[in-house]
CSV table of C-alpha atoms in Angstrom, one decimal:
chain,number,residue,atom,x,y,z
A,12,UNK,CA,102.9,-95.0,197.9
A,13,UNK,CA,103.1,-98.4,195.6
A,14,UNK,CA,106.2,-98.7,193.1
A,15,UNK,CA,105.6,-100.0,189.8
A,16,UNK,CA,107.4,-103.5,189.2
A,17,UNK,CA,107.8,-105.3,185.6
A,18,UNK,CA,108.2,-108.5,186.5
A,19,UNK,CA,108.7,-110.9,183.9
A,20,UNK,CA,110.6,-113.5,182.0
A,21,UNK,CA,112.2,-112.7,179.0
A,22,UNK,CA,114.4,-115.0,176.6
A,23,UNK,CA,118.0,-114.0,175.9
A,24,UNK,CA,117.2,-111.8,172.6
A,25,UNK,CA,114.5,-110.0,174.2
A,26,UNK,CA,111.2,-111.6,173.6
A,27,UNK,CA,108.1,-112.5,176.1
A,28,UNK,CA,106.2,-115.2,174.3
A,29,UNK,CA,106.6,-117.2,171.1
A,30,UNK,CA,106.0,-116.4,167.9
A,31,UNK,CA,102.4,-118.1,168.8
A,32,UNK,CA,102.3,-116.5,172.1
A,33,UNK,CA,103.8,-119.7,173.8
A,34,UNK,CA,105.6,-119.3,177.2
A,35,UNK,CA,106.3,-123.4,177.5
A,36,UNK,CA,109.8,-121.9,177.1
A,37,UNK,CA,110.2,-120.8,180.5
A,38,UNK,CA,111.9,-123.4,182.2
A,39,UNK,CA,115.5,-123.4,183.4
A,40,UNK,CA,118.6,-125.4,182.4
A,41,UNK,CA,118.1,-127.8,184.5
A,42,UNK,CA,120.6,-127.5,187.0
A,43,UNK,CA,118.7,-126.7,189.8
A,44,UNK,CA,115.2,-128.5,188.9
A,45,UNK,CA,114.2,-128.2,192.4
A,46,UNK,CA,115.2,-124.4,192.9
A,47,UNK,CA,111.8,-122.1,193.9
A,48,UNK,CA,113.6,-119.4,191.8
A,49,UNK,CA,112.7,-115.7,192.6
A,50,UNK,CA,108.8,-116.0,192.0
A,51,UNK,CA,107.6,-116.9,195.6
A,52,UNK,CA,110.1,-114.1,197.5
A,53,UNK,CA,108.9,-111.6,195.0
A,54,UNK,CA,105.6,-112.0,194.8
A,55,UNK,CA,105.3,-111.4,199.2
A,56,UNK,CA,106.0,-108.1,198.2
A,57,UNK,CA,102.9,-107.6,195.8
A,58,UNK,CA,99.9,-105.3,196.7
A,59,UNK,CA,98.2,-105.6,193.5
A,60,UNK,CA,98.4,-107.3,189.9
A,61,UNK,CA,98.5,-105.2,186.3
A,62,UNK,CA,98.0,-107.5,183.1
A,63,UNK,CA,96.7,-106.9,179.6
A,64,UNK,CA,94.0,-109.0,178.3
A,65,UNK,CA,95.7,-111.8,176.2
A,66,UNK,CA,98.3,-112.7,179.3
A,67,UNK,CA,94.4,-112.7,181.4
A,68,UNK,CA,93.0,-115.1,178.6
A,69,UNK,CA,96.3,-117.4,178.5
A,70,UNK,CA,96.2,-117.9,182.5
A,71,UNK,CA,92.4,-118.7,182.2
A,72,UNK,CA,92.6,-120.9,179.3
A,73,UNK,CA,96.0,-122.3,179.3
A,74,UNK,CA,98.1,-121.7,181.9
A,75,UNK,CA,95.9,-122.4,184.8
A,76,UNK,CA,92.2,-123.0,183.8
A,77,UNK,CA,89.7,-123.6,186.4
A,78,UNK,CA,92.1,-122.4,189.5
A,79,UNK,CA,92.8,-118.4,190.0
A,80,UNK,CA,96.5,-117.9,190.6
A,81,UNK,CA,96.8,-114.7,192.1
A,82,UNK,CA,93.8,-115.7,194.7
A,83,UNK,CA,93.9,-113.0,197.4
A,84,UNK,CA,95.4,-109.9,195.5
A,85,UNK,CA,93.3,-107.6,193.9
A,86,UNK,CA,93.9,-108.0,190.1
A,87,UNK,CA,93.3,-105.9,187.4
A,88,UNK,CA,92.7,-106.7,183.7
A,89,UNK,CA,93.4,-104.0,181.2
A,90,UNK,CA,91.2,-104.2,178.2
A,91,UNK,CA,89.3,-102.6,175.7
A,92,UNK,CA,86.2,-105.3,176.0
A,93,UNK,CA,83.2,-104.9,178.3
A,94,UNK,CA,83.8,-107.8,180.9
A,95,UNK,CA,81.4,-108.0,184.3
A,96,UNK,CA,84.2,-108.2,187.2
A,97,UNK,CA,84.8,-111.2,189.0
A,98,UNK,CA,85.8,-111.7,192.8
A,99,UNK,CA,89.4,-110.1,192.8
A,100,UNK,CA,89.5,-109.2,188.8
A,101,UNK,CA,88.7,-106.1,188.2
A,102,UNK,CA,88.4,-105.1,184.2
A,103,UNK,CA,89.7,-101.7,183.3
A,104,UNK,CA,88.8,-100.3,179.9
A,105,UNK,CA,90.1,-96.7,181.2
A,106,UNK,CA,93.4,-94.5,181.1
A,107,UNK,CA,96.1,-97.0,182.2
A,108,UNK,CA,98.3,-93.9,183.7
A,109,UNK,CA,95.1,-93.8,185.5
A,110,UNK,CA,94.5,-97.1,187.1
A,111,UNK,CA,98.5,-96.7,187.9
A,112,UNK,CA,97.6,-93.5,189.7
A,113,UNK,CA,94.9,-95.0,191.6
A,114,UNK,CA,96.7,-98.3,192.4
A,115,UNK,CA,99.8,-96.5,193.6
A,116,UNK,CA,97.9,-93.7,195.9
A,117,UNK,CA,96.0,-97.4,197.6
A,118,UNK,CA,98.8,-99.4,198.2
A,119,UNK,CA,102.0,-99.3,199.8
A,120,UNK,CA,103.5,-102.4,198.3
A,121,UNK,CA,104.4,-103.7,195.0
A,122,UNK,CA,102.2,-103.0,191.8
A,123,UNK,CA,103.3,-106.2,189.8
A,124,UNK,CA,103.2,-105.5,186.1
A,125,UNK,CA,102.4,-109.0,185.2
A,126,UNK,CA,102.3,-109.3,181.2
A,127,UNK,CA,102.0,-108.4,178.8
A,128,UNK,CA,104.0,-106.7,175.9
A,129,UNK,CA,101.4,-103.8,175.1
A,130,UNK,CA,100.9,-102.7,179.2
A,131,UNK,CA,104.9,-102.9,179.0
A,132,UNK,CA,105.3,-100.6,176.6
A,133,UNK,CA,102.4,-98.1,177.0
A,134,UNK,CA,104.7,-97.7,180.6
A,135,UNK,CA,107.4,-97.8,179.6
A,136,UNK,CA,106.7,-95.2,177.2
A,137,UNK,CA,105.0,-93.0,180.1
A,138,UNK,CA,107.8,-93.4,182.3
A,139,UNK,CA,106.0,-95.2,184.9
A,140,UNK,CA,108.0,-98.7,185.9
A,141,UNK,CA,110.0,-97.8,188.5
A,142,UNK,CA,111.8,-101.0,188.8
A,143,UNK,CA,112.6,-103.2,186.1
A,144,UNK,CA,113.3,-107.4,187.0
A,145,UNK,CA,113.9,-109.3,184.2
A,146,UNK,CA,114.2,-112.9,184.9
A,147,UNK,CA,116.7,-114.0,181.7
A,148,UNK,CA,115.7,-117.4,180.8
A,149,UNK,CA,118.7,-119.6,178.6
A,150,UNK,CA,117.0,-119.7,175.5
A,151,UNK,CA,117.1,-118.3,172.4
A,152,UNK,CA,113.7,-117.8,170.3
A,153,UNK,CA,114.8,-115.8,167.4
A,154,UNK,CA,111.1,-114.3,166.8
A,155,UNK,CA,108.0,-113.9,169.1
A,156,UNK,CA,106.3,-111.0,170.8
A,157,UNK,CA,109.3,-108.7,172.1
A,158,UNK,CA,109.2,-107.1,175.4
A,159,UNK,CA,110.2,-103.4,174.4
A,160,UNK,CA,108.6,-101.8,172.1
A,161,UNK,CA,110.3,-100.2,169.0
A,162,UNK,CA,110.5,-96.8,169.6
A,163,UNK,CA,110.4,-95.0,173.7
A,164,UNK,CA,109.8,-90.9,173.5
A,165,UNK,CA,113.4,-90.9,175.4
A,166,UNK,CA,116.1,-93.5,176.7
A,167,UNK,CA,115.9,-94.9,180.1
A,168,UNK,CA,118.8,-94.7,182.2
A,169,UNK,CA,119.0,-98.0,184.7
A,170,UNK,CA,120.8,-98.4,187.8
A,171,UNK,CA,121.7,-102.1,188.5
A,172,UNK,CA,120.5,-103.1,192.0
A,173,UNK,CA,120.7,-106.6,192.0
A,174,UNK,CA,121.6,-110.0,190.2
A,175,UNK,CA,120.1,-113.3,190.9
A,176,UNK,CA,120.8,-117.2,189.5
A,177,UNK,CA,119.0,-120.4,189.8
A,178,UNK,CA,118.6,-123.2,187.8
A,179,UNK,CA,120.3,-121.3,184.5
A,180,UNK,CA,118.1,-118.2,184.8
A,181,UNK,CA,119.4,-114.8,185.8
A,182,UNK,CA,117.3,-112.0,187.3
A,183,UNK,CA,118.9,-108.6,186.4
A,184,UNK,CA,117.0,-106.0,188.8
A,185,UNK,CA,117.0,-102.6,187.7
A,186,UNK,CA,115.4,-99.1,188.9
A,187,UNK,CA,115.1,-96.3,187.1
A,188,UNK,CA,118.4,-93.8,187.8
């Protein structure tokens, strides 16, 4: 059975994106420019790929137009528009506790939540993500689209299971206790 993993960057204070949904923030300090950083280790472990439609439509149109990045693994799209699939992206305008039923009944491996704030939260909410890494980049925004949302039905108790640095950024690894 597949385990749920929020994977993403987050600034210091908690946010995901920008005030304008800009992620050109994501870099490190610098101190290890050449580091690979945890991305390429982490994402051997993924079965499948989870985003919301505006982190979709920001890889597409800005992040990496004209070239797929996730070629390979199955991705799907959640979204409330009517969207023909595409080879390997599959649009989901159903239940999301639904798709994560399906997804983690078909694979064994990792089901990366990829972005963004709104598939975040609706899980978090559910009590779905059963592991937590949060790569902390060295920046402060100040405003932008937070990661958590306001309010969560109850607290979620974390267990720390690992800690990781390169080039200024810290992944804090957490599942669920």
């Amino acid at each position: 059975m597949g385990k749920i993993v929020l994977y993403l960057a987050v600034s210091v204070d908690g946010y995901i994106a920008d005030e304008q949904g800009g992620v050109d923030w994501l870099g490190g300090d610098g101190s290890q420019p050449d580091a690979p950083g945890s991305y390429p280790d982490f994402y051997k472990t993924v079965d499948a790929i989870v985003m919301g439609w505006s982190t979709y439509h920001q890889i597409v149109t800005q992040l990496s137009p004209g070239s797929w990045p996730y070629e390979g693994r199955p991705c799907y799209v959640v979204t409330h528009r009517q969207q023909a699939n595409q080879e390997g992206i599959c649009f989901w305008n159903g239940e999301l506790t639904a798709l994560m039923d399906k997804l983690k009944a078909e694979y064994t491996g990792n089901i990366w939540i990829c972005g963004g704030a709104s598939v975040a939260g609706q899980l978090l909410k559910e009590n779905r993500i059963h592991r937590l890494w949060l790569s902390v980049i060295p920046v402060v925004l100040g405003k932008g689209v937070r990661l958590f949302p306001d309010e969560l039905p109850q607290s979620l108790p974390l267990k720390l299971v690992d800690t990781q640095q390169s080039n200024g950024i810290v992944d804090l690894i957490y599942e669920k206790r």
